[in-house]
Coordinates of C-alpha atoms in Angstrom, one line a residue:
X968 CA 0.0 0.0 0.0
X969 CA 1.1 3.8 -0.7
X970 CA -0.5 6.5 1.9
X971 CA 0.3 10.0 1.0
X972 CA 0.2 12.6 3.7
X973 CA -0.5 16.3 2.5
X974 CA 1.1 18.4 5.0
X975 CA 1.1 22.3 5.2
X976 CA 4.9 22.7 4.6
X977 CA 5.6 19.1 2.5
X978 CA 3.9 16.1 1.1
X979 CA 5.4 12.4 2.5
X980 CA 4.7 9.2 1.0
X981 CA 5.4 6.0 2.7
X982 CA 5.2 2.2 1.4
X983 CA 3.4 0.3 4.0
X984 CA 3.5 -3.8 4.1
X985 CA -0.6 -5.5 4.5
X986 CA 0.2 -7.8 6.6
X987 CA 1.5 -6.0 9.5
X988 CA 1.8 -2.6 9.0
X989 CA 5.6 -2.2 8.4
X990 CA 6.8 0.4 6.3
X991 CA 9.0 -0.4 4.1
X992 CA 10.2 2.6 2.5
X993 CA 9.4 6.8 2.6
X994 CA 10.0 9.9 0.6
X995 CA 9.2 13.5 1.5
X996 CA 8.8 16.4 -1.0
X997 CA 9.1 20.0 0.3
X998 CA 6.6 22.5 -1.4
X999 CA 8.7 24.8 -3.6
X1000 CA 6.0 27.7 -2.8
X1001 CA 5.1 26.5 0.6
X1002 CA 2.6 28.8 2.1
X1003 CA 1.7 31.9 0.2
X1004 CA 1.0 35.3 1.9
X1005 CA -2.3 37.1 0.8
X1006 CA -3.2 41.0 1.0
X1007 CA -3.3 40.8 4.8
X1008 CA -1.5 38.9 7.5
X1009 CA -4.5 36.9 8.0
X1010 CA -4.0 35.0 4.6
X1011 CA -2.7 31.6 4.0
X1012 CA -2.6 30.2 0.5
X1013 CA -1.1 27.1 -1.1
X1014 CA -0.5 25.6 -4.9
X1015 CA -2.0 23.1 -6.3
X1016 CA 1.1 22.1 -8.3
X1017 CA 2.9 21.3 -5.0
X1018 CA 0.3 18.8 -4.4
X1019 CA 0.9 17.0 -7.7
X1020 CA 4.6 17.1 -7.2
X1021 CA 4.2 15.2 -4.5
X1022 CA 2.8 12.8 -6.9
X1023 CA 5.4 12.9 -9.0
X1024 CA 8.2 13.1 -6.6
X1025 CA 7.8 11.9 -2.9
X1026 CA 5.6 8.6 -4.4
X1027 CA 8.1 7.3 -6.5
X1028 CA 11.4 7.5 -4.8
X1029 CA 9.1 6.0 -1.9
X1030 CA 8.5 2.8 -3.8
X1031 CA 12.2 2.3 -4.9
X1032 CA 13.6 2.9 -1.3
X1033 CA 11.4 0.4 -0.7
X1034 CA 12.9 -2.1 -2.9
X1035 CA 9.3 -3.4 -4.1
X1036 CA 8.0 -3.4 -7.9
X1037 CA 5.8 -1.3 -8.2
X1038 CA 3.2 -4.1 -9.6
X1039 CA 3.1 -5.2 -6.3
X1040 CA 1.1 -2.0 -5.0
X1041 CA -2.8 -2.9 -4.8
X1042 CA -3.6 0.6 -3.1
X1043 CA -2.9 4.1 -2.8
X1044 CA -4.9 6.8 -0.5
X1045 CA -4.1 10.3 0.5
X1046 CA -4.8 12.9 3.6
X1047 CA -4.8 16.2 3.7
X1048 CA -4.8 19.3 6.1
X1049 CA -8.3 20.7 6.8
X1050 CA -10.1 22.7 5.8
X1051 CA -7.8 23.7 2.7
X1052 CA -10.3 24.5 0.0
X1053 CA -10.4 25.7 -3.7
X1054 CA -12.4 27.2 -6.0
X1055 CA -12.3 24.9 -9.6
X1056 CA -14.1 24.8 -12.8
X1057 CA -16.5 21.3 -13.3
X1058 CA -13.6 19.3 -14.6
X1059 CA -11.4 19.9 -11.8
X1060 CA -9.7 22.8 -12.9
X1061 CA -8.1 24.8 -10.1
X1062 CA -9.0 28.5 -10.5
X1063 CA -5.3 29.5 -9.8
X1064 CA -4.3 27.6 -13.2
X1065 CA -6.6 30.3 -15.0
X1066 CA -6.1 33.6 -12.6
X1067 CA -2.9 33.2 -10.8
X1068 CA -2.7 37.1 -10.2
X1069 CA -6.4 36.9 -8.3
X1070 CA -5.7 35.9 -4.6
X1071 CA -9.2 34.2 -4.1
X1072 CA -8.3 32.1 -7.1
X1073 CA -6.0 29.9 -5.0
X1074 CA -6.5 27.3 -2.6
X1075 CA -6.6 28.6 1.0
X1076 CA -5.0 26.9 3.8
X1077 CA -6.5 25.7 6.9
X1078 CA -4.7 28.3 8.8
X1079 CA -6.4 30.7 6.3
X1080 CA -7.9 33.3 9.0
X1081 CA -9.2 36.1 7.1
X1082 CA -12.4 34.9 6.7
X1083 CA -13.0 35.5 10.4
X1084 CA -16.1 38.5 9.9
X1085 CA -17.4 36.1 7.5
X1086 CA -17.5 33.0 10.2
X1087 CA -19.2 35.3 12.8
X1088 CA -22.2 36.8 10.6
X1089 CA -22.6 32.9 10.1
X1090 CA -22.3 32.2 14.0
X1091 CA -24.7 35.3 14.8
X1092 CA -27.4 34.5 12.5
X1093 CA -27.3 30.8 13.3
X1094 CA -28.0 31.3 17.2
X1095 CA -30.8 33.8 15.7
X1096 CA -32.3 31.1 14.1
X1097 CA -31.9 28.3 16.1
X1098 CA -30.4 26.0 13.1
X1099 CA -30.2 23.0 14.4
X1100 CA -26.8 21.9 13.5
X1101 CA -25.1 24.8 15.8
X1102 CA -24.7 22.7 18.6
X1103 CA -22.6 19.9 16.8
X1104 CA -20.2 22.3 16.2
X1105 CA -19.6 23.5 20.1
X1106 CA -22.0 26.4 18.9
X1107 CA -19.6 28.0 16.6
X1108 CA -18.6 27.7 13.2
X1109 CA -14.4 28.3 12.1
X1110 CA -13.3 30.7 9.8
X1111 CA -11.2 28.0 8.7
X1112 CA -14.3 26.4 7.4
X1113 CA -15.9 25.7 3.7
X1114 CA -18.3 28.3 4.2
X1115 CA -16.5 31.4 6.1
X1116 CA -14.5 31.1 3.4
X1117 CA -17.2 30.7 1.0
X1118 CA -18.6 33.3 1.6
X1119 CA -15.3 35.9 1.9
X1120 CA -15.0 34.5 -1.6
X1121 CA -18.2 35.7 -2.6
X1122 CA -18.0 39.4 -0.9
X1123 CA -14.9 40.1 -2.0
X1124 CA -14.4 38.5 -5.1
X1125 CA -17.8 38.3 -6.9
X1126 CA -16.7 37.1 -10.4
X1127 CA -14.6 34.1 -9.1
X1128 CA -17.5 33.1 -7.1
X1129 CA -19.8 32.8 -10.2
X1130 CA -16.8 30.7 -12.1
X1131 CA -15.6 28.4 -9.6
X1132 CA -18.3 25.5 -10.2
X1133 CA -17.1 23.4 -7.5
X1134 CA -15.7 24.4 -4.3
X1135 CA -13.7 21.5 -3.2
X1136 CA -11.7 20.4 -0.7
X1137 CA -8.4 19.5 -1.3
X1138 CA -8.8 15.9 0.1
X1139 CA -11.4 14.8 -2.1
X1140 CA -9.7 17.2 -5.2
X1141 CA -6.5 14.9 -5.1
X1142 CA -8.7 12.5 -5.4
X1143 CA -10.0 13.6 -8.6
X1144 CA -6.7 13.8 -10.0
X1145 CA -5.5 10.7 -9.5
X1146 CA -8.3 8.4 -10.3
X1147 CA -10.5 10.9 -12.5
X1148 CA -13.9 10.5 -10.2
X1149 CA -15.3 13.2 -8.7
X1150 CA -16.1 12.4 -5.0
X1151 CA -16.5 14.3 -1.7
X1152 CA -15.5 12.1 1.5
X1153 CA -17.8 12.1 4.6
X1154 CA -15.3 13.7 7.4
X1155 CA -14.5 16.5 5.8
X1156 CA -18.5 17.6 4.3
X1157 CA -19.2 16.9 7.8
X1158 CA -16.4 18.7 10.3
X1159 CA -15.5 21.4 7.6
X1160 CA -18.9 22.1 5.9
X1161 CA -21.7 21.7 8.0
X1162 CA -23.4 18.9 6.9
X1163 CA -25.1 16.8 9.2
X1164 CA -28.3 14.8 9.3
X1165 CA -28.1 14.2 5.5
X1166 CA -27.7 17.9 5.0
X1167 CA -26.1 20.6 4.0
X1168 CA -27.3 24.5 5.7
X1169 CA -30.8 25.6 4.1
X1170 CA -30.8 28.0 1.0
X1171 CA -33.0 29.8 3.6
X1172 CA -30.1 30.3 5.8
X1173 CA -27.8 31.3 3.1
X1174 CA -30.1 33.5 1.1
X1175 CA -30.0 35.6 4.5
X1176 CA -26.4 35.3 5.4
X1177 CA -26.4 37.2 1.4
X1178 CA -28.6 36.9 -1.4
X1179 CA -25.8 35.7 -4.0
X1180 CA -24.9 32.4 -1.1
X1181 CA -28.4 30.9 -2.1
X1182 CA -26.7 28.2 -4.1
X1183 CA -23.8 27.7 -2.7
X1184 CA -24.1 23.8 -1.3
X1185 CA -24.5 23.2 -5.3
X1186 CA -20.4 23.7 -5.3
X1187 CA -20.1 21.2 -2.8
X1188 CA -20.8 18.1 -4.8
X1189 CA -24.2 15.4 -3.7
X1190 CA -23.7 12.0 -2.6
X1191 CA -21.1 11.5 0.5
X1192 CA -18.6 8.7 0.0
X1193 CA -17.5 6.7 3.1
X1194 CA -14.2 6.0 5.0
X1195 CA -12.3 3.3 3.7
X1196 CA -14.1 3.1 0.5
X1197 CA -13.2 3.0 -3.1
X1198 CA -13.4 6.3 -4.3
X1199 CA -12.2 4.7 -8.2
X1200 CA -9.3 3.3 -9.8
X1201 CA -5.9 4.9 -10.6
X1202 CA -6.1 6.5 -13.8
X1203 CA -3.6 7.0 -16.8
X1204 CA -2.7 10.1 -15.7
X1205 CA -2.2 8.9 -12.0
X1206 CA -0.4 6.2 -13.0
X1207 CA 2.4 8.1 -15.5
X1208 CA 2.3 10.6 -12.5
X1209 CA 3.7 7.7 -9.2
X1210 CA 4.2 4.8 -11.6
X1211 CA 1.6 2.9 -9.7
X1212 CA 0.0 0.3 -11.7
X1213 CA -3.2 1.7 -13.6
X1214 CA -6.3 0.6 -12.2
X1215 CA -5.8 -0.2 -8.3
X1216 CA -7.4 1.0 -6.5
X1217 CA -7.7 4.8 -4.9
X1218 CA -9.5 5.4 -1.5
X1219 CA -11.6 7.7 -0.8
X1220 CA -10.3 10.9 0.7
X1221 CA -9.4 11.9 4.5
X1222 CA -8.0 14.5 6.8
X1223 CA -4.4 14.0 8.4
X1224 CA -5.8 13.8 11.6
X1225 CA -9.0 11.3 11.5
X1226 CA -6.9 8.4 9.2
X1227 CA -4.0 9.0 12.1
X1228 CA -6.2 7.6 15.1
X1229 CA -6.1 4.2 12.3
X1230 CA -2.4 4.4 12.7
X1231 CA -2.0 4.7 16.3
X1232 CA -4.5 1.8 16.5
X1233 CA -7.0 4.1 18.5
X1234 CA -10.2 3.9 16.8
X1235 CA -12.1 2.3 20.0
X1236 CA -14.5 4.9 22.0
X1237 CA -12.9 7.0 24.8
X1238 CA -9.3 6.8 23.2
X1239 CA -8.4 10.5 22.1
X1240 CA -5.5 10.8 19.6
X1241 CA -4.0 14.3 19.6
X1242 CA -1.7 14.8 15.9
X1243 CA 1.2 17.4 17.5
X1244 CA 2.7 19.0 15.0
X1245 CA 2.2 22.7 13.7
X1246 CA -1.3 22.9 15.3
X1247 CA -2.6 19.9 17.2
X1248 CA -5.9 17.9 16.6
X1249 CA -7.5 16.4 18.8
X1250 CA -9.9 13.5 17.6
X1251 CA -11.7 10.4 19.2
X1252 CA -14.6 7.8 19.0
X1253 CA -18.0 7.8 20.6
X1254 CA -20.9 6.1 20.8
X1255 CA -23.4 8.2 21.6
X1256 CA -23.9 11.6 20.4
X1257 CA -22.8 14.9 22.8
X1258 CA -23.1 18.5 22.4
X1259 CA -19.2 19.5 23.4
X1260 CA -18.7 23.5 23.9
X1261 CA -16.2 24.8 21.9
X1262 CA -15.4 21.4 19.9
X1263 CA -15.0 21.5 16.0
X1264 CA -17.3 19.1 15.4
X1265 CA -19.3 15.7 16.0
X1266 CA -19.8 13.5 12.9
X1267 CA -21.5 10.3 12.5
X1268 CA -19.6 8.0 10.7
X1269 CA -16.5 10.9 10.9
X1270 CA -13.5 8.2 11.6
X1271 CA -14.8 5.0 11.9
X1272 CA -18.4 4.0 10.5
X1273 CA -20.9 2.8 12.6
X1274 CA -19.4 5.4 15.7
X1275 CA -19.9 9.3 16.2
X1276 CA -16.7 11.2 15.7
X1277 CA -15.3 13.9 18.1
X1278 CA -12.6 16.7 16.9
X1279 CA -11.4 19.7 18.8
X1280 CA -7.6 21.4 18.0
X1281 CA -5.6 24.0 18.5
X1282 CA -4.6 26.6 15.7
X1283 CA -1.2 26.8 16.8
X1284 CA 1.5 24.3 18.9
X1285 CA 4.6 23.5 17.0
X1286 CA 3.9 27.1 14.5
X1287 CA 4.2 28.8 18.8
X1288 CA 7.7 27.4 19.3
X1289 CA 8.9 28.3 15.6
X1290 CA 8.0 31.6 15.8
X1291 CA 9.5 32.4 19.1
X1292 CA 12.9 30.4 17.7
X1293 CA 12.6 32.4 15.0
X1294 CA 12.3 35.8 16.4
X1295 CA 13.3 36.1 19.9
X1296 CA 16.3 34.4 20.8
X1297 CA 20.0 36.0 20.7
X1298 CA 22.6 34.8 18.6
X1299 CA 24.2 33.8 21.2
X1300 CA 22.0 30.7 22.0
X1301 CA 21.9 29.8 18.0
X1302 CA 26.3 29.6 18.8
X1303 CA 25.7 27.8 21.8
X1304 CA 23.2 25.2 20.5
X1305 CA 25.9 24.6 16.9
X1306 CA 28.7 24.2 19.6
X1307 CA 26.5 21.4 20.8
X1308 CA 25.5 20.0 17.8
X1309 CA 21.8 20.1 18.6
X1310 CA 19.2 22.4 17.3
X1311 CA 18.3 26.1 19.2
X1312 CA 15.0 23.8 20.2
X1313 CA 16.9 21.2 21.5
X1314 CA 19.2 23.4 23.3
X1315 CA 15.8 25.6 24.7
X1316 CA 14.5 22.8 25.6
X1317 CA 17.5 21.3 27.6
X1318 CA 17.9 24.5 29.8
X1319 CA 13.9 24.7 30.5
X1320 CA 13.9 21.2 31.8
X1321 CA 16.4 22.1 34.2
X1322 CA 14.2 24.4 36.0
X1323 CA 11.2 23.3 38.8
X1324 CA 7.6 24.2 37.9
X1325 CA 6.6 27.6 37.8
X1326 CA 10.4 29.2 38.5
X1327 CA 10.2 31.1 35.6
X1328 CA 7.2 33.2 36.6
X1329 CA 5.3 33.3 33.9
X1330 CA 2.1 32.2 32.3
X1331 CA 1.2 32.3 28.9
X1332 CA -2.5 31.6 26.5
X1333 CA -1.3 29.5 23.9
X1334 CA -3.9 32.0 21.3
X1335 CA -0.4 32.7 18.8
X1336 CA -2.6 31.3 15.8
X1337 CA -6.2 32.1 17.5
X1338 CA -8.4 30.0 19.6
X1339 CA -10.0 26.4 17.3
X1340 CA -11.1 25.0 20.6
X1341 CA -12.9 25.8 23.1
X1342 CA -13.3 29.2 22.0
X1343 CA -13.7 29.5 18.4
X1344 CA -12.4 32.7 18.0
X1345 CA -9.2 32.8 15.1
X1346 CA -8.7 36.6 16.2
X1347 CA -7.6 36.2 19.4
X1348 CA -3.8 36.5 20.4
X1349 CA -1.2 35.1 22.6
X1350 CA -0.4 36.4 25.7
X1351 CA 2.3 36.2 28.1
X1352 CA 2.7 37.2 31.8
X1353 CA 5.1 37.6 34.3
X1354 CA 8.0 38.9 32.9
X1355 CA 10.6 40.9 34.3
X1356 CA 14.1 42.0 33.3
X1357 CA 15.4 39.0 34.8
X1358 CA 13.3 36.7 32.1
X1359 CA 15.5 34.5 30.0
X1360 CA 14.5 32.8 26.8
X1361 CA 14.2 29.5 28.2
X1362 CA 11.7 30.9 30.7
X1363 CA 9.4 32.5 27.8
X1364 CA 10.3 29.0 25.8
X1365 CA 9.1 26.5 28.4
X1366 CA 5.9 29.0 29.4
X1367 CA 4.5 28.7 26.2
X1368 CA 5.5 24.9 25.7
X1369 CA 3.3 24.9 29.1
X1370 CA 0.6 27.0 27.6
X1371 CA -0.1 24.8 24.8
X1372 CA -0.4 21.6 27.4
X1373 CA -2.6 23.8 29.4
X1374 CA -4.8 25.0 26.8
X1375 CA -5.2 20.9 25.5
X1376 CA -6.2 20.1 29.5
X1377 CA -8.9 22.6 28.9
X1378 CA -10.4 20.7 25.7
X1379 CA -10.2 17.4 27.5
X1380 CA -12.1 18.8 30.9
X1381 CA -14.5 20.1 28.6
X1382 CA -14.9 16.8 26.8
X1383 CA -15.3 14.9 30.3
X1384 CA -17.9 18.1 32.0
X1385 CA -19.9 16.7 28.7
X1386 CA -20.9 13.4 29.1
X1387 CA -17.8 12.4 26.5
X1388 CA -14.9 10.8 28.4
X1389 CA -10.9 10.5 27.7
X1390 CA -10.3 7.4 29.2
X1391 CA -6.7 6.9 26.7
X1392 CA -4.9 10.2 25.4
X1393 CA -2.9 8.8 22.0
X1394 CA 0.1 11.4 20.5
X1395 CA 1.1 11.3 17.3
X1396 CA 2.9 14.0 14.9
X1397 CA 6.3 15.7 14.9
X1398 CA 6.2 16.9 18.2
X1399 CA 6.4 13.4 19.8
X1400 CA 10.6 13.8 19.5
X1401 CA 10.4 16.5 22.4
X1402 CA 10.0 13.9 25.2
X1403 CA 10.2 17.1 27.7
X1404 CA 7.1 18.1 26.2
X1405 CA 5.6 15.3 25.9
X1406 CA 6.5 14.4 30.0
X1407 CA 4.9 18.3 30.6
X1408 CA 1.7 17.2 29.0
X1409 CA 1.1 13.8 31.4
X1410 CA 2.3 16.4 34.1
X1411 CA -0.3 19.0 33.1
X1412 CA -3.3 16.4 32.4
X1413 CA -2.6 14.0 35.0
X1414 CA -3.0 11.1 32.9
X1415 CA -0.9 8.9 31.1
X1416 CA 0.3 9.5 27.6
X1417 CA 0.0 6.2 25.2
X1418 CA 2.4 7.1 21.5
X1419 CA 2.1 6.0 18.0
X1420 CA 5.1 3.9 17.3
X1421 CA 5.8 5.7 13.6
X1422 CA 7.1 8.5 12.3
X1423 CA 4.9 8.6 9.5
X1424 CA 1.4 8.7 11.3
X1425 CA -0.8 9.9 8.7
X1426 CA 0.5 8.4 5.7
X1427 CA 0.3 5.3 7.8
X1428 CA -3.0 5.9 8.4
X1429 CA -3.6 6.7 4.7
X1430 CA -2.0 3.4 4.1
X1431 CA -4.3 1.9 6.5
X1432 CA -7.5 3.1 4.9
X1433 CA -6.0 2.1 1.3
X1434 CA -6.1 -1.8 2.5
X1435 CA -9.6 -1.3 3.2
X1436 CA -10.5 0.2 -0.1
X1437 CA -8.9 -2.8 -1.9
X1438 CA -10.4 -5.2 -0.2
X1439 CA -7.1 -6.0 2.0
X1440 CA -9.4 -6.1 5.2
X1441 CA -13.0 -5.6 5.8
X1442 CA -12.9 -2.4 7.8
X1443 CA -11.1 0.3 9.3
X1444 CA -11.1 -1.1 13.0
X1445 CA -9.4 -4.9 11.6
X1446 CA -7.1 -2.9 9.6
X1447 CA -5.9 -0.6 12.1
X1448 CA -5.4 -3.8 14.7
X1449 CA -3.4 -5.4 12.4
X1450 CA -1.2 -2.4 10.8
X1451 CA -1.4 0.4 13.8
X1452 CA 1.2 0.6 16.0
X1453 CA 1.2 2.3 19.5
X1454 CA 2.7 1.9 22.7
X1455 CA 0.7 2.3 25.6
X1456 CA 1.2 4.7 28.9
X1457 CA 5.1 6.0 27.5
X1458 CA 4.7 8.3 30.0
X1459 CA 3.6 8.7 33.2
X1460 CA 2.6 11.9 35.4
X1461 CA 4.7 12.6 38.4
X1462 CA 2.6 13.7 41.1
X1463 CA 5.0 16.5 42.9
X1464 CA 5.1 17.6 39.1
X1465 CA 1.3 17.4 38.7
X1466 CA 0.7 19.4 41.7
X1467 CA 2.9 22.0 41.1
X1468 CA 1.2 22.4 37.1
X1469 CA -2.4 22.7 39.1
X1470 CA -1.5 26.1 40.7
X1471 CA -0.4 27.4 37.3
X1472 CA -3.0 25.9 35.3
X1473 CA -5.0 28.1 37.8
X1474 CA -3.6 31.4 36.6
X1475 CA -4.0 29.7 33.2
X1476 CA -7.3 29.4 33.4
X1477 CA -8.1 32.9 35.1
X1478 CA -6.3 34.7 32.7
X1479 CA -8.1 32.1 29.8
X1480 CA -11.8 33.4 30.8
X1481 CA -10.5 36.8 31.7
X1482 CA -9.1 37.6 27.8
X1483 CA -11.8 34.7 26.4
X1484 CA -14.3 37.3 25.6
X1485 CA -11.6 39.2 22.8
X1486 CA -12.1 42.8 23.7
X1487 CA -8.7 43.7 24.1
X1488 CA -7.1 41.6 21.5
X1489 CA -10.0 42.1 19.1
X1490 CA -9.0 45.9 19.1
X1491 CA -5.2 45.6 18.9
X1492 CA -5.8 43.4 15.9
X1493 CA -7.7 46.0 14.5
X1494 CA -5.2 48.4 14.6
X1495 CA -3.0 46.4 13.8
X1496 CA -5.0 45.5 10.5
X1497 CA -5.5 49.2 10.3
X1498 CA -2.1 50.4 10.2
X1499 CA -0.5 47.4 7.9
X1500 CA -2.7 49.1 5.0

């Protein structure tokens, strides 16, 4: 099997063995345009020939370190980061190929954030109306979501709008160009664009969010196609493109979080997998349904069929630490961490660790990249407190390594206060090499954390859900038993730890509801906005 991971910086492909799971070979591609800056800061765009590189490229060189022939491939399936969404004629046509100086024309990332006004007109008016699919959203919709940025498409670019037949999701448009068949996959019409109960938001509703939105669920394609299923078969063109056999078969689409909880063999109710990388994503099994402040979503069917699926997140983790690498620390510590051969992480890291809970002073609201969860609120900002002319880099550093553990405590307490509980937290993703962290967050949440044993989570997952679209195994669950690797309770909280991380969760929390409502940080991003025109 090949599983193709579409990440926001690079695309990684990985051979994966039936039988067992073992991967037997991997490539990674880097975007050559990576993410694309808009008008405003608020903008996060991407290119749709990245994506096929990654056909082209990563898949390939994937199979040969693998040493297999490629006729021995049966499957391929891809993932993608969600909700990244484009605008594309009715054969699959990005809009970017046709307008590439038109900023709407190109796909928007999930960390796209400028659709924000547009996401609360849709919020306001939905708690006006009572619309019954509010609630299975926490009571908010994103502006990361299909229709915020829908509708910022149709306000501010008008004449796009009216040529882009489809707006499609990038999951499900891969899709299209490797096998040729139009399809849109189940998790993301139902976490990313409100469908629910069969579906989609009324023309009622949309006519009143703005006459010209009537119509807009007609660019979202009909009939939902399930997890693990056969989307079609790899075409001509997808088969010159990897130099997979034509005709195998091609799954349908996914999200990089929902196919990882496959991978880390956590697809049972009450285990929560939480994907660590440059946001994290937080998703789990249920079998009843539960109306969850602040979460991104519930969704029959959502990661497994047959249970209800649960996702929360955070806009920003590993993105927190970059940017204060990036930005605040002295050259000094960059010479210091090269002396020792590790990275200015590693070497942050090290001298953090050294210090006992709460010596630095600080607190800080992990908001860098907005509120997802519970909040729902992409305008918000971070936030740090406690410093003094005696703060260090390290100090700042491990605060907002804390922050981010903090702010995933308050998604699971919310989770538990309704009626859903975490009885397993599962890591995966990139951040899994900082075992400091990763000893922080068992120290913060007072529970054990259980790991993914791979490197290569979602395309392992992707893998996963490829074996099930050929026919490998008869569902997601048997398949994730046999090829899903994870090791249980790798770390364990230490109480004197724990009890010390309870007085600053605390302040966390007190300065969490005392920012929460945006007053402050809504205006300084207004003049902000203001000022960068």
């Amino acid at each position: 099997m090949v599983g193709v991971d579409y990440g926001t910086l690079s695309g990684r492909a990985v051979v994966v063995r039936v039988r067992d799971g073992a991967e037997l070979g991997s490539a990674v591609h880097e975007y050559a345009q990576g993410v694309i800056s808009g008008p405003t800061p608020d903008w996060a765009l991407q290119s749709p020939d990245d994506w096929r590189d990654v056909l082209r490229i990563a898949v390939p060189k994937a199979v040969e370190s693998a040493g297999v022939a490629p006729s021995e491939v049966i499957g391929i399936a891809t993932d993608f980061t969600a909700c990244t969404i484009l605008p594309a004629l009715a054969d699959g046509t990005p809009l970017s190929d046709r307008f590439p100086d038109r900023p709407h024309a190109w796909p928007k990332l999930w960390k796209h954030h400028a659709a924000q006004s547009h996401a609360d007109r849709i919020n306001e008016l939905a708690a006006e109306r009572g619309e019954p699919w509010l609630p299975r959203y926490g009571g908010k919709i994103s502006s990361e979501w299909a229709f915020a940025k829908g509708l910022q498409l149709l306000e501010e670019d008008p004449e796009l709008y009216a040529l882009a037949d489809r707006w499609i999701e990038a999951a499900d448009w891969i899709i299209w160009e490797l096998s040729g068949v139009e399809t849109r996959n189940v998790c993301t019409a139902g976490y990313k664009a409100i469908h629910q109960d069969g579906a989609y938001p009324s023309e009622e509703f949309l006519a009143a969010l703005n006459p010209g939105f009537a119509g807009f669920t007609a660019k979202l394609g009909s009939e939902l196609a399930p997890l693990g299923g056969r989307a079609g078969s790899l075409s001509a063109k997808g088969a010159e493109w990897t130099g997979l056999p034509e005709g195998i078969a091609v799954a349908v689409g996914n999200v990089d979080a929902h196919v990882t909880a496959a991978a880390a063999d956590a697809v049972r109710p009450g285990q929560m997998v939480a994907i660590m990388g440059t946001s994290t994503c937080l998703v789990m099994n249920g079998e009843n349904l539960a109306e969850v402040p602040g979460m991104c979503g519930v969704v029959r069917d959502g990661i497994v069929p047959g249970l209800w699926g649960y996702e929360a997140g955070q806009s920003a983790v590993g993105d927190i630490f970059a940017w204060f690498v990036d930005n605040n620390v002295p050259a000094s510590y960059a010479a210091d961490a090269a002396a020792a051969g590790v990275s200015v992480h590693e070497h942050l890291t090290s001298l953090a660790a050294g210090q006992a809970v709460g010596a630095h002073g600080l607190v800080a609201l992990d908001w860098f990249g907005g509120n997802r969860s519970v909040l729902v609120d992409h305008d918000l900002s971070g936030v740090v407190v406690g410093q003094t002319l005696s703060t260090k880099p390290e100090d700042v550093y491990r605060a907002l390594l804390e922050s981010t553990a903090f702010g995933c405590r308050v998604i699971v307490e919310t989770f538990e206060a309704s009626g859903v509980p975490v009885d397993e937290l599962v890591v995966a993703g990139g951040l899994l090499k900082n075992t400091f962290l990763m000893q922080t967050y068992a120290d913060v949440l007072r529970k054990p954390l259980s790991v993914i044993d791979s490197d290569q989570g979602p395309a392992l997952g992707s893998a996963i859900h490829a074996a099930v679209a050929a026919g490998a195994y008869p569902d997601i669950p048997s398949a994730a038993a046999a090829m899903g690797k994870r090791i249980a309770d790798a770390y364990t909280p230490d109480p004197e730890r724990a009890a010390a991380y309870d007085r600053l969760y605390a302040e966390y929390r007190a300065l969490h509801d005392h920012f929460a409502d945006g007053a402050v940080l809504h205006r300084l991003r207004a003049i902000r906005n203001e000022a960068s025109k």
